[in-house]
């Protein structure tokens, strides 16, 4: 009886989670590189199709910045979810389901919160 309780406790402690897309971290990183390359190739087309007021270089710099934001993520499941979201964004951009304002929001500088209410509305703790 005690052995079955110990077995249940051990089984409950180790939970095997099913991967979203990638089997391991290396495969997840490969998917990120593929997504980055796809976006990198799409930047000139996006700048031309939406007649954006930016250069290709600025678009690619912003792309690098957006990918660098999530560079610290090491969980393959979370990486897969970010890749899925990135592919959805890419598809929306390629098929011109977005408008120019949707894309230009990525290039807006977020004002830094200085007073209490701005920090409060922004979700910053005091």
PDB file of C-alpha atoms in Angstrom:
ATOM      1  CA  UNK A   1       0.000   0.000   0.000  1.00  0.00           C
ATOM      2  CA  UNK A   2       2.791   2.378   0.832  1.00  0.00           C
ATOM      3  CA  UNK A   3       4.562   1.502  -2.394  1.00  0.00           C
ATOM      4  CA  UNK A   4       1.496   2.415  -4.492  1.00  0.00           C
ATOM      5  CA  UNK A   5       1.233   5.772  -2.720  1.00  0.00           C
ATOM      6  CA  UNK A   6       4.910   6.413  -3.396  1.00  0.00           C
ATOM      7  CA  UNK A   7       4.443   5.408  -7.027  1.00  0.00           C
ATOM      8  CA  UNK A   8       1.517   7.809  -7.412  1.00  0.00           C
ATOM      9  CA  UNK A   9       3.488  10.613  -5.785  1.00  0.00           C
ATOM     10  CA  UNK A  10       6.457   9.996  -8.078  1.00  0.00           C
ATOM     11  CA  UNK A  11       4.203   9.837 -11.134  1.00  0.00           C
ATOM     12  CA  UNK A  12       2.566  13.106 -10.138  1.00  0.00           C
ATOM     13  CA  UNK A  13       5.913  14.820  -9.661  1.00  0.00           C
ATOM     14  CA  UNK A  14       7.171  14.048 -13.161  1.00  0.00           C
ATOM     15  CA  UNK A  15       4.793  15.311 -15.772  1.00  0.00           C
ATOM     16  CA  UNK A  16       5.663  14.698 -19.374  1.00  0.00           C
ATOM     17  CA  UNK A  17       4.340  17.461 -21.578  1.00  0.00           C
ATOM     18  CA  UNK A  18       3.647  17.006 -25.228  1.00  0.00           C
ATOM     19  CA  UNK A  19       5.619  19.291 -27.538  1.00  0.00           C
ATOM     20  CA  UNK A  20       3.710  21.821 -29.609  1.00  0.00           C
ATOM     21  CA  UNK A  21       5.817  21.487 -32.771  1.00  0.00           C
ATOM     22  CA  UNK A  22       9.436  20.900 -31.863  1.00  0.00           C
ATOM     23  CA  UNK A  23      10.822  17.811 -30.162  1.00  0.00           C
ATOM     24  CA  UNK A  24      13.753  19.635 -28.592  1.00  0.00           C
ATOM     25  CA  UNK A  25      15.387  23.040 -28.249  1.00  0.00           C
ATOM     26  CA  UNK A  26      17.550  22.636 -31.374  1.00  0.00           C
ATOM     27  CA  UNK A  27      14.508  22.029 -33.556  1.00  0.00           C
ATOM     28  CA  UNK A  28      12.746  25.017 -32.008  1.00  0.00           C
ATOM     29  CA  UNK A  29      15.766  27.205 -32.759  1.00  0.00           C
ATOM     30  CA  UNK A  30      15.758  25.956 -36.347  1.00  0.00           C
ATOM     31  CA  UNK A  31      12.116  27.015 -36.680  1.00  0.00           C
ATOM     32  CA  UNK A  32      12.993  30.462 -35.315  1.00  0.00           C
ATOM     33  CA  UNK A  33      15.776  30.835 -37.887  1.00  0.00           C
ATOM     34  CA  UNK A  34      13.393  29.805 -40.685  1.00  0.00           C
ATOM     35  CA  UNK A  35      10.844  32.357 -39.513  1.00  0.00           C
ATOM     36  CA  UNK A  36      13.514  35.062 -39.272  1.00  0.00           C
ATOM     37  CA  UNK A  37      14.700  34.332 -42.816  1.00  0.00           C
ATOM     38  CA  UNK A  38      11.129  34.433 -44.128  1.00  0.00           C
ATOM     39  CA  UNK A  39      10.504  37.791 -42.462  1.00  0.00           C
ATOM     40  CA  UNK A  40      13.890  39.108 -43.613  1.00  0.00           C
ATOM     41  CA  UNK A  41      13.015  38.271 -47.227  1.00  0.00           C
ATOM     42  CA  UNK A  42       9.534  39.765 -46.869  1.00  0.00           C
ATOM     43  CA  UNK A  43      10.607  43.180 -45.510  1.00  0.00           C
ATOM     44  CA  UNK A  44      11.345  44.746 -48.951  1.00  0.00           C
ATOM     45  CA  UNK A  45       8.010  43.499 -50.321  1.00  0.00           C
ATOM     46  CA  UNK A  46       6.164  44.863 -47.297  1.00  0.00           C
ATOM     47  CA  UNK A  47       7.833  48.269 -47.559  1.00  0.00           C
ATOM     48  CA  UNK A  48       6.851  48.467 -51.236  1.00  0.00           C
ATOM     49  CA  UNK A  49       3.339  47.010 -50.936  1.00  0.00           C
ATOM     50  CA  UNK A  50       2.282  49.229 -48.040  1.00  0.00           C
ATOM     51  CA  UNK A  51       4.264  52.263 -49.259  1.00  0.00           C
ATOM     52  CA  UNK A  52       5.823  52.633 -45.838  1.00  0.00           C
ATOM     53  CA  UNK A  53       7.792  55.716 -44.873  1.00  0.00           C
ATOM     54  CA  UNK A  54      10.784  53.626 -43.846  1.00  0.00           C
ATOM     55  CA  UNK A  55      13.734  52.082 -45.621  1.00  0.00           C
ATOM     56  CA  UNK A  56      14.426  48.365 -45.987  1.00  0.00           C
ATOM     57  CA  UNK A  57      17.316  48.779 -43.544  1.00  0.00           C
ATOM     58  CA  UNK A  58      15.011  50.304 -40.905  1.00  0.00           C
ATOM     59  CA  UNK A  59      12.527  47.474 -41.406  1.00  0.00           C
ATOM     60  CA  UNK A  60      15.209  44.842 -41.010  1.00  0.00           C
ATOM     61  CA  UNK A  61      16.609  46.598 -37.936  1.00  0.00           C
ATOM     62  CA  UNK A  62      13.148  46.557 -36.361  1.00  0.00           C
ATOM     63  CA  UNK A  63      12.823  42.875 -37.266  1.00  0.00           C
ATOM     64  CA  UNK A  64      16.110  42.125 -35.489  1.00  0.00           C
ATOM     65  CA  UNK A  65      14.954  44.140 -32.482  1.00  0.00           C
ATOM     66  CA  UNK A  66      11.654  42.233 -32.300  1.00  0.00           C
ATOM     67  CA  UNK A  67      13.428  38.869 -32.420  1.00  0.00           C
ATOM     68  CA  UNK A  68      16.014  39.999 -29.856  1.00  0.00           C
ATOM     69  CA  UNK A  69      13.207  40.782 -27.395  1.00  0.00           C
ATOM     70  CA  UNK A  70      12.564  37.056 -27.030  1.00  0.00           C
ATOM     71  CA  UNK A  71      16.168  35.876 -27.230  1.00  0.00           C
ATOM     72  CA  UNK A  72      16.130  34.845 -23.566  1.00  0.00           C
ATOM     73  CA  UNK A  73      13.337  32.250 -24.032  1.00  0.00           C
ATOM     74  CA  UNK A  74      14.592  28.672 -23.690  1.00  0.00           C
ATOM     75  CA  UNK A  75      11.396  26.625 -23.283  1.00  0.00           C
ATOM     76  CA  UNK A  76      10.710  24.813 -26.604  1.00  0.00           C
ATOM     77  CA  UNK A  77       6.936  24.958 -26.090  1.00  0.00           C
ATOM     78  CA  UNK A  78       7.026  28.717 -25.557  1.00  0.00           C
ATOM     79  CA  UNK A  79       9.356  29.160 -28.534  1.00  0.00           C
ATOM     80  CA  UNK A  80       6.918  27.160 -30.666  1.00  0.00           C
ATOM     81  CA  UNK A  81       4.018  29.369 -29.594  1.00  0.00           C
ATOM     82  CA  UNK A  82       6.004  32.494 -30.471  1.00  0.00           C
ATOM     83  CA  UNK A  83       6.909  30.985 -33.857  1.00  0.00           C
ATOM     84  CA  UNK A  84       3.246  30.196 -34.535  1.00  0.00           C
ATOM     85  CA  UNK A  85       2.281  33.779 -33.713  1.00  0.00           C
ATOM     86  CA  UNK A  86       5.105  35.057 -35.910  1.00  0.00           C
ATOM     87  CA  UNK A  87       3.945  32.911 -38.830  1.00  0.00           C
ATOM     88  CA  UNK A  88       0.406  34.220 -38.404  1.00  0.00           C
ATOM     89  CA  UNK A  89       1.706  37.803 -38.478  1.00  0.00           C
ATOM     90  CA  UNK A  90       3.773  37.006 -41.566  1.00  0.00           C
ATOM     91  CA  UNK A  91       0.793  35.485 -43.360  1.00  0.00           C
ATOM     92  CA  UNK A  92      -1.367  38.501 -42.506  1.00  0.00           C
ATOM     93  CA  UNK A  93       1.337  40.798 -43.841  1.00  0.00           C
ATOM     94  CA  UNK A  94       1.946  38.829 -47.048  1.00  0.00           C
ATOM     95  CA  UNK A  95      -1.755  38.624 -47.904  1.00  0.00           C
ATOM     96  CA  UNK A  96      -2.163  42.351 -47.095  1.00  0.00           C
ATOM     97  CA  UNK A  97      -4.781  41.595 -44.445  1.00  0.00           C
ATOM     98  CA  UNK A  98      -3.159  44.300 -42.357  1.00  0.00           C
ATOM     99  CA  UNK A  99      -3.292  47.990 -43.005  1.00  0.00           C
ATOM    100  CA  UNK A 100      -0.430  50.439 -43.065  1.00  0.00           C
ATOM    101  CA  UNK A 101      -1.238  51.669 -39.548  1.00  0.00           C
ATOM    102  CA  UNK A 102      -0.965  48.146 -38.146  1.00  0.00           C
ATOM    103  CA  UNK A 103       2.582  47.863 -39.424  1.00  0.00           C
ATOM    104  CA  UNK A 104       3.634  51.384 -38.480  1.00  0.00           C
ATOM    105  CA  UNK A 105       2.647  50.706 -34.844  1.00  0.00           C
ATOM    106  CA  UNK A 106       5.794  48.622 -34.564  1.00  0.00           C
ATOM    107  CA  UNK A 107       7.850  51.726 -35.340  1.00  0.00           C
ATOM    108  CA  UNK A 108       6.181  54.066 -32.850  1.00  0.00           C
ATOM    109  CA  UNK A 109       8.305  54.987 -29.900  1.00  0.00           C
ATOM    110  CA  UNK A 110       6.548  54.216 -26.647  1.00  0.00           C
ATOM    111  CA  UNK A 111       6.705  57.252 -24.364  1.00  0.00           C
ATOM    112  CA  UNK A 112       8.327  56.451 -21.065  1.00  0.00           C
ATOM    113  CA  UNK A 113       6.050  56.768 -18.062  1.00  0.00           C
ATOM    114  CA  UNK A 114       7.181  59.571 -15.796  1.00  0.00           C
ATOM    115  CA  UNK A 115       4.251  60.477 -13.581  1.00  0.00           C
ATOM    116  CA  UNK A 116       2.268  58.176 -11.287  1.00  0.00           C
ATOM    117  CA  UNK A 117      -0.854  57.877 -13.453  1.00  0.00           C
ATOM    118  CA  UNK A 118       1.106  57.057 -16.600  1.00  0.00           C
ATOM    119  CA  UNK A 119       2.939  54.321 -14.750  1.00  0.00           C
ATOM    120  CA  UNK A 120      -0.313  53.072 -13.234  1.00  0.00           C
ATOM    121  CA  UNK A 121      -2.102  52.901 -16.594  1.00  0.00           C
ATOM    122  CA  UNK A 122       0.924  51.233 -18.121  1.00  0.00           C
ATOM    123  CA  UNK A 123       0.912  48.507 -15.477  1.00  0.00           C
ATOM    124  CA  UNK A 124       4.208  49.457 -13.818  1.00  0.00           C
ATOM    125  CA  UNK A 125       4.556  48.848 -10.116  1.00  0.00           C
ATOM    126  CA  UNK A 126       5.697  51.842  -8.030  1.00  0.00           C
TER     127      UNK A 126
END
